[in-house]
């Protein structure tokens, strides 16, 4: 009996649940249905591009945490706008849209940019016109909830907001704002980003032969200045895919994170031999050097199916959840990493 128990223990140690396996789907946050939708696409014979598009589209439909899809994160005018990107790691093609209005399926429009134009990025009203021409339905992105969020913000003298070095004092009143000649110290040098207001979905899919694709979708930061674009739709910032190395996707304070291209950095670290967790931590550390209290996290996966994640520890954010599906789990599995 003792020998039999020992053999069982050895088998468990040899085949841990998080060992590398292909195909693989991994996405930011605890968006379980998105992971399952992407995995289902792969199981039905779809490509890795189909998988990441399907997964992000699922979040757009479900309005994941109110930070993806319609009806969330109204800007200073009360309008919800969407950003998304998709990247093919085999060809290095990218499609992206930002400040997209009146079209719910932002990641689908991003894929249309990639597959039906020679461009990479289309923004604003022109992105909406393009989407309509491609057959996407135009409809109001506002909901009762987003209207209520905007109304409450106005009643609170437009607090919080993303203005600085302007008058009237943005910490006390609404605009319109004008530049202030004499600069003062920012009210919060680490930014006023609220983690609960921004949970971008970033997703990586790796096929059984190592093909890599990545995608993101978000409605941006709540109360953002109209026209603001964060990291999510920017290749190398929000996500990056390269079938010779792996993929990565980031989430958090995009205004800060996009300055460091953390997804590109992480993939490049993996290209040079770093394991996914180490690549993720190194990319976060690069940002942390300049913004020690920033809000952000990143997921990484290599072409053999190894994966990892990392996040920056700050008040109210000590663990980062993410979803994983591979042949070992065969269904979405919630995992967490301790921030550092």
CSV table of C-alpha atoms in Angstrom, one decimal:
chain,number,residue,atom,x,y,z
A,1,UNK,CA,0.0,0.0,0.0
A,2,UNK,CA,2.8,2.4,0.8
A,3,UNK,CA,4.5,1.8,-2.5
A,4,UNK,CA,1.2,2.4,-4.4
A,5,UNK,CA,0.7,5.8,-2.6
A,6,UNK,CA,4.2,6.8,-3.5
A,7,UNK,CA,3.6,6.1,-7.2
A,8,UNK,CA,0.4,8.2,-7.2
A,9,UNK,CA,2.4,11.1,-5.6
A,10,UNK,CA,5.1,10.9,-8.2
A,11,UNK,CA,2.5,11.0,-11.1
A,12,UNK,CA,0.9,14.1,-9.6
A,13,UNK,CA,4.3,15.8,-9.4
A,14,UNK,CA,5.3,14.9,-12.9
A,15,UNK,CA,2.1,16.3,-14.4
A,16,UNK,CA,1.2,19.5,-12.6
A,17,UNK,CA,-1.9,21.3,-13.8
A,18,UNK,CA,-0.1,24.3,-15.1
A,19,UNK,CA,2.5,22.5,-17.3
A,20,UNK,CA,3.0,23.7,-20.8
A,21,UNK,CA,0.4,22.3,-23.3
A,22,UNK,CA,-1.0,23.2,-26.6
A,23,UNK,CA,-3.4,24.6,-27.8
A,24,UNK,CA,-3.7,27.3,-25.2
A,25,UNK,CA,-6.0,30.2,-24.4
A,26,UNK,CA,-5.2,32.7,-21.7
A,27,UNK,CA,-6.9,36.0,-20.9
A,28,UNK,CA,-6.8,38.8,-18.4
A,29,UNK,CA,-9.1,38.9,-15.4
A,30,UNK,CA,-11.7,36.4,-14.4
A,31,UNK,CA,-13.7,36.5,-17.7
A,32,UNK,CA,-14.6,32.9,-17.8
A,33,UNK,CA,-17.1,32.9,-20.6
A,34,UNK,CA,-14.6,34.7,-22.8
A,35,UNK,CA,-12.1,32.0,-22.3
A,36,UNK,CA,-14.6,29.3,-22.9
A,37,UNK,CA,-15.8,31.0,-26.1
A,38,UNK,CA,-12.3,31.1,-27.5
A,39,UNK,CA,-11.5,27.5,-26.5
A,40,UNK,CA,-14.8,26.4,-28.2
A,41,UNK,CA,-13.7,28.2,-31.4
A,42,UNK,CA,-10.4,26.2,-31.4
A,43,UNK,CA,-12.1,22.9,-30.6
A,44,UNK,CA,-14.5,23.4,-33.6
A,45,UNK,CA,-11.5,23.9,-35.9
A,46,UNK,CA,-11.2,27.6,-35.9
A,47,UNK,CA,-7.9,29.5,-36.2
A,48,UNK,CA,-6.2,31.3,-33.3
A,49,UNK,CA,-7.5,34.5,-34.8
A,50,UNK,CA,-11.0,33.2,-34.7
A,51,UNK,CA,-10.4,32.2,-31.1
A,52,UNK,CA,-9.2,35.6,-29.8
A,53,UNK,CA,-11.9,37.4,-31.8
A,54,UNK,CA,-14.6,35.2,-30.4
A,55,UNK,CA,-13.4,35.5,-26.9
A,56,UNK,CA,-13.2,39.2,-26.9
A,57,UNK,CA,-16.5,39.5,-28.7
A,58,UNK,CA,-18.1,37.5,-25.9
A,59,UNK,CA,-16.9,40.1,-23.4
A,60,UNK,CA,-18.2,42.8,-25.6
A,61,UNK,CA,-21.6,41.2,-25.6
A,62,UNK,CA,-21.6,40.5,-21.8
A,63,UNK,CA,-20.2,44.0,-21.0
A,64,UNK,CA,-17.5,42.4,-18.8
A,65,UNK,CA,-17.2,44.3,-15.6
A,66,UNK,CA,-18.7,47.3,-17.4
A,67,UNK,CA,-15.2,48.1,-18.8
A,68,UNK,CA,-15.6,46.1,-22.1
A,69,UNK,CA,-18.3,46.8,-24.7
A,70,UNK,CA,-21.3,49.1,-24.8
A,71,UNK,CA,-22.9,50.9,-21.8
A,72,UNK,CA,-19.7,51.5,-19.8
A,73,UNK,CA,-17.0,54.1,-19.1
A,74,UNK,CA,-18.8,57.2,-20.4
A,75,UNK,CA,-16.4,60.0,-21.3
A,76,UNK,CA,-16.6,63.7,-20.3
A,77,UNK,CA,-19.5,64.1,-22.7
A,78,UNK,CA,-21.3,61.0,-21.5
A,79,UNK,CA,-20.6,58.9,-24.6
A,80,UNK,CA,-19.2,55.4,-24.6
A,81,UNK,CA,-16.6,54.7,-27.2
A,82,UNK,CA,-14.6,51.5,-27.9
A,83,UNK,CA,-11.0,50.5,-28.6
A,84,UNK,CA,-9.8,47.1,-29.9
A,85,UNK,CA,-7.0,45.4,-31.7
A,86,UNK,CA,-6.2,42.0,-33.1
A,87,UNK,CA,-2.8,40.7,-34.2
A,88,UNK,CA,-1.7,37.7,-36.3
A,89,UNK,CA,1.6,36.3,-35.0
A,90,UNK,CA,2.3,34.4,-38.2
A,91,UNK,CA,2.1,37.4,-40.6
A,92,UNK,CA,2.6,40.3,-38.1
A,93,UNK,CA,-0.5,41.9,-39.4
A,94,UNK,CA,-2.5,44.1,-37.1
A,95,UNK,CA,-6.0,45.6,-37.2
A,96,UNK,CA,-7.1,48.2,-34.7
A,97,UNK,CA,-9.8,50.8,-34.0
A,98,UNK,CA,-10.1,53.5,-31.4
A,99,UNK,CA,-12.7,56.0,-30.3
A,100,UNK,CA,-15.2,53.8,-32.2
A,101,UNK,CA,-18.8,55.1,-31.8
A,102,UNK,CA,-22.1,53.4,-32.2
A,103,UNK,CA,-20.8,49.9,-33.1
A,104,UNK,CA,-20.7,47.2,-30.5
A,105,UNK,CA,-18.4,44.6,-32.0
A,106,UNK,CA,-15.1,46.6,-31.8
A,107,UNK,CA,-12.8,43.6,-32.1
A,108,UNK,CA,-14.7,42.4,-35.2
A,109,UNK,CA,-14.2,45.9,-36.8
A,110,UNK,CA,-10.5,45.6,-35.9
A,111,UNK,CA,-10.2,42.3,-37.7
A,112,UNK,CA,-12.0,43.9,-40.7
A,113,UNK,CA,-9.3,46.6,-40.7
A,114,UNK,CA,-6.6,43.9,-40.8
A,115,UNK,CA,-8.3,41.8,-43.5
A,116,UNK,CA,-9.9,44.4,-45.7
A,117,UNK,CA,-7.5,47.3,-45.8
A,118,UNK,CA,-3.8,47.9,-46.1
A,119,UNK,CA,-4.0,50.0,-42.9
A,120,UNK,CA,-3.3,49.1,-39.3
A,121,UNK,CA,-5.3,51.6,-37.3
A,122,UNK,CA,-8.6,53.6,-38.0
A,123,UNK,CA,-10.0,56.0,-35.4
A,124,UNK,CA,-13.0,58.1,-34.5
A,125,UNK,CA,-16.0,58.8,-36.7
A,126,UNK,CA,-14.1,57.4,-39.7
A,127,UNK,CA,-13.8,54.1,-37.9
A,128,UNK,CA,-17.6,54.0,-37.5
A,129,UNK,CA,-18.2,54.8,-41.2
A,130,UNK,CA,-15.7,52.1,-42.1
A,131,UNK,CA,-17.5,49.6,-39.8
A,132,UNK,CA,-20.9,50.5,-41.3
A,133,UNK,CA,-19.5,50.0,-44.8
A,134,UNK,CA,-18.3,46.6,-43.7
A,135,UNK,CA,-21.8,45.6,-42.7
A,136,UNK,CA,-21.6,46.2,-38.9
A,137,UNK,CA,-24.8,47.6,-37.3
A,138,UNK,CA,-24.9,51.1,-36.0
A,139,UNK,CA,-26.7,51.5,-32.6
A,140,UNK,CA,-26.6,53.5,-29.5
A,141,UNK,CA,-23.8,52.4,-27.1
A,142,UNK,CA,-25.4,54.2,-24.1
A,143,UNK,CA,-27.4,52.4,-21.4
A,144,UNK,CA,-29.4,53.6,-18.4
A,145,UNK,CA,-26.4,52.6,-16.3
A,146,UNK,CA,-23.9,54.7,-18.3
A,147,UNK,CA,-26.2,57.7,-18.3
A,148,UNK,CA,-26.6,57.4,-14.6
A,149,UNK,CA,-22.8,57.2,-14.1
A,150,UNK,CA,-22.4,60.4,-16.2
A,151,UNK,CA,-25.2,62.3,-14.4
A,152,UNK,CA,-23.7,61.4,-11.0
A,153,UNK,CA,-20.3,62.6,-12.2
A,154,UNK,CA,-21.7,66.0,-13.3
A,155,UNK,CA,-23.4,66.3,-9.9
A,156,UNK,CA,-20.0,65.7,-8.2
A,157,UNK,CA,-18.5,68.7,-10.1
A,158,UNK,CA,-16.9,66.3,-12.6
A,159,UNK,CA,-14.8,64.4,-10.1
A,160,UNK,CA,-12.6,62.6,-10.7
A,161,UNK,CA,-11.2,63.7,-14.1
A,162,UNK,CA,-7.9,63.6,-16.0
A,163,UNK,CA,-7.2,67.3,-16.3
A,164,UNK,CA,-4.1,69.1,-14.9
A,165,UNK,CA,-2.5,72.5,-15.2
A,166,UNK,CA,-5.7,74.2,-16.3
A,167,UNK,CA,-8.3,76.6,-15.0
A,168,UNK,CA,-10.8,76.5,-13.5
A,169,UNK,CA,-9.3,74.2,-10.9
A,170,UNK,CA,-10.1,70.7,-12.2
A,171,UNK,CA,-10.1,69.3,-8.7
A,172,UNK,CA,-13.1,71.4,-7.8
A,173,UNK,CA,-15.1,72.2,-10.9
A,174,UNK,CA,-16.1,71.2,-14.5
A,175,UNK,CA,-14.8,72.8,-17.6
A,176,UNK,CA,-14.5,74.2,-20.2
A,177,UNK,CA,-10.9,74.4,-19.2
A,178,UNK,CA,-8.1,76.6,-20.4
A,179,UNK,CA,-4.3,76.2,-20.1
A,180,UNK,CA,-2.9,77.7,-16.9
A,181,UNK,CA,0.3,79.6,-17.4
A,182,UNK,CA,1.9,78.7,-14.1
A,183,UNK,CA,2.2,75.0,-13.6
A,184,UNK,CA,1.7,73.3,-10.3
A,185,UNK,CA,2.5,70.0,-8.9
A,186,UNK,CA,0.0,67.3,-10.0
A,187,UNK,CA,-2.6,66.5,-7.4
A,188,UNK,CA,-1.5,62.8,-7.6
A,189,UNK,CA,1.9,62.0,-9.2
A,190,UNK,CA,0.8,58.4,-9.6
A,191,UNK,CA,-2.4,59.3,-11.4
A,192,UNK,CA,-6.0,59.1,-10.3
A,193,UNK,CA,-6.7,55.8,-12.0
A,194,UNK,CA,-9.4,53.7,-10.4
A,195,UNK,CA,-8.7,49.9,-10.9
A,196,UNK,CA,-12.4,49.2,-10.6
A,197,UNK,CA,-13.1,51.4,-13.6
A,198,UNK,CA,-10.9,49.6,-16.1
A,199,UNK,CA,-10.6,45.9,-16.7
A,200,UNK,CA,-9.6,45.5,-20.3
A,201,UNK,CA,-9.8,42.0,-21.8
A,202,UNK,CA,-6.6,41.0,-23.4
A,203,UNK,CA,-6.4,37.5,-24.8
A,204,UNK,CA,-3.7,35.2,-26.3
A,205,UNK,CA,-4.4,32.0,-28.2
A,206,UNK,CA,-1.7,29.6,-29.3
A,207,UNK,CA,-2.5,26.8,-31.7
A,208,UNK,CA,-1.3,23.2,-31.6
A,209,UNK,CA,1.6,24.0,-34.0
A,210,UNK,CA,2.6,27.2,-32.2
A,211,UNK,CA,0.6,29.8,-34.1
A,212,UNK,CA,0.0,32.9,-32.0
A,213,UNK,CA,-2.7,35.5,-32.1
A,214,UNK,CA,-3.7,38.2,-29.6
A,215,UNK,CA,-6.6,40.6,-29.2
A,216,UNK,CA,-7.9,43.3,-26.8
A,217,UNK,CA,-11.1,45.1,-26.3
A,218,UNK,CA,-12.1,47.9,-23.9
A,219,UNK,CA,-14.3,51.0,-23.5
A,220,UNK,CA,-11.5,52.8,-21.9
A,221,UNK,CA,-11.2,54.8,-18.7
A,222,UNK,CA,-14.4,56.2,-17.1
A,223,UNK,CA,-14.7,60.0,-17.5
A,224,UNK,CA,-11.8,60.1,-20.0
A,225,UNK,CA,-11.3,63.2,-22.1
A,226,UNK,CA,-13.1,62.7,-25.4
A,227,UNK,CA,-10.8,61.2,-28.0
A,228,UNK,CA,-8.4,59.7,-25.5
A,229,UNK,CA,-6.9,56.4,-26.6
A,230,UNK,CA,-5.1,54.1,-24.1
A,231,UNK,CA,-2.8,51.2,-24.6
A,232,UNK,CA,-5.4,48.5,-25.5
A,233,UNK,CA,-5.5,49.1,-29.3
A,234,UNK,CA,-1.8,49.8,-29.7
A,235,UNK,CA,0.3,46.9,-30.9
A,236,UNK,CA,3.1,46.2,-28.5
A,237,UNK,CA,1.3,48.0,-25.7
A,238,UNK,CA,-2.1,46.4,-25.2
A,239,UNK,CA,-1.0,43.1,-26.8
A,240,UNK,CA,1.6,41.6,-29.1
A,241,UNK,CA,1.9,38.3,-30.9
A,242,UNK,CA,4.8,36.7,-32.7
A,243,UNK,CA,4.7,33.0,-33.7
A,244,UNK,CA,8.4,32.7,-33.4
A,245,UNK,CA,8.3,33.7,-29.7
A,246,UNK,CA,4.9,34.0,-28.1
A,247,UNK,CA,2.3,36.5,-27.1
A,248,UNK,CA,1.5,39.0,-24.3
A,249,UNK,CA,-1.4,41.2,-23.3
A,250,UNK,CA,-1.5,44.0,-20.7
A,251,UNK,CA,-4.2,45.6,-18.6
A,252,UNK,CA,-4.3,48.6,-16.3
A,253,UNK,CA,-3.5,52.3,-16.5
A,254,UNK,CA,-3.1,52.5,-20.2
A,255,UNK,CA,-1.9,56.1,-20.2
A,256,UNK,CA,1.2,55.1,-18.3
A,257,UNK,CA,1.7,51.5,-19.6
A,258,UNK,CA,1.6,52.4,-23.3
A,259,UNK,CA,4.7,54.5,-22.8
A,260,UNK,CA,6.7,51.3,-22.2
A,261,UNK,CA,5.3,48.9,-24.8
A,262,UNK,CA,5.2,46.1,-22.1
A,263,UNK,CA,3.6,43.5,-24.4
A,264,UNK,CA,6.3,43.9,-27.0
A,265,UNK,CA,9.0,43.9,-24.3
A,266,UNK,CA,7.6,40.7,-22.8
A,267,UNK,CA,7.5,38.9,-26.1
A,268,UNK,CA,11.1,40.0,-26.9
A,269,UNK,CA,12.3,38.7,-23.5
A,270,UNK,CA,10.7,35.3,-24.3
A,271,UNK,CA,12.4,35.4,-27.8
A,272,UNK,CA,15.7,35.8,-26.0
A,273,UNK,CA,15.0,32.8,-23.8
A,274,UNK,CA,13.1,34.1,-20.7
A,275,UNK,CA,10.3,32.0,-19.3
A,276,UNK,CA,6.9,33.6,-19.5
A,277,UNK,CA,6.6,34.6,-15.8
A,278,UNK,CA,10.1,36.1,-15.9
A,279,UNK,CA,9.2,38.0,-19.1
A,280,UNK,CA,6.1,39.4,-17.5
A,281,UNK,CA,7.9,40.5,-14.3
A,282,UNK,CA,10.6,42.2,-16.2
A,283,UNK,CA,8.1,44.1,-18.3
A,284,UNK,CA,6.3,45.3,-15.2
A,285,UNK,CA,9.6,46.2,-13.5
A,286,UNK,CA,10.5,48.4,-16.4
A,287,UNK,CA,7.4,50.5,-15.7
A,288,UNK,CA,7.7,50.3,-11.9
A,289,UNK,CA,11.1,52.0,-12.1
A,290,UNK,CA,9.4,55.2,-13.1
A,291,UNK,CA,5.9,54.8,-11.7
A,292,UNK,CA,6.2,52.6,-8.6
A,293,UNK,CA,2.5,52.9,-7.7
A,294,UNK,CA,1.0,52.4,-11.2
A,295,UNK,CA,-1.9,50.0,-11.7
A,296,UNK,CA,-1.2,47.3,-14.2
A,297,UNK,CA,-0.7,43.6,-15.0
A,298,UNK,CA,0.4,41.5,-17.9
A,299,UNK,CA,0.0,37.9,-19.2
A,300,UNK,CA,2.5,36.0,-21.2
A,301,UNK,CA,2.7,32.8,-23.1
A,302,UNK,CA,5.3,31.1,-25.3
A,303,UNK,CA,5.0,28.9,-28.3
A,304,UNK,CA,5.3,25.7,-26.3
A,305,UNK,CA,2.3,26.5,-24.2
A,306,UNK,CA,4.1,27.8,-21.2
A,307,UNK,CA,2.5,30.8,-19.6
A,308,UNK,CA,2.7,33.3,-16.7
A,309,UNK,CA,1.6,36.6,-15.4
A,310,UNK,CA,2.7,39.5,-13.2
A,311,UNK,CA,1.3,42.6,-11.6
A,312,UNK,CA,2.4,45.7,-9.7
A,313,UNK,CA,1.4,45.7,-6.0
A,314,UNK,CA,-0.4,48.8,-4.8
A,315,UNK,CA,-3.1,49.5,-2.2
A,316,UNK,CA,-6.2,47.5,-3.1
A,317,UNK,CA,-4.4,45.4,-5.7
A,318,UNK,CA,-2.3,42.6,-4.4
A,319,UNK,CA,-3.4,39.7,-6.7
A,320,UNK,CA,-4.2,39.5,-10.4
A,321,UNK,CA,-6.7,36.9,-11.7
A,322,UNK,CA,-6.5,35.4,-15.2
A,323,UNK,CA,-8.1,32.6,-17.1
A,324,UNK,CA,-6.3,29.6,-18.7
A,325,UNK,CA,-7.6,26.8,-20.9
A,326,UNK,CA,-5.4,24.0,-22.4
A,327,UNK,CA,-5.8,20.3,-23.0
A,328,UNK,CA,-5.1,19.6,-19.3
A,329,UNK,CA,-8.0,21.7,-18.1
A,330,UNK,CA,-10.3,21.4,-21.1
A,331,UNK,CA,-12.3,24.2,-19.6
A,332,UNK,CA,-11.5,27.7,-18.3
A,333,UNK,CA,-9.5,27.6,-15.1
A,334,UNK,CA,-9.1,30.7,-12.8
A,335,UNK,CA,-5.6,31.3,-11.7
A,336,UNK,CA,-4.1,34.1,-9.7
A,337,UNK,CA,-0.6,35.6,-9.3
A,338,UNK,CA,0.7,37.6,-6.3
A,339,UNK,CA,1.7,41.2,-7.3
A,340,UNK,CA,5.2,42.4,-6.4
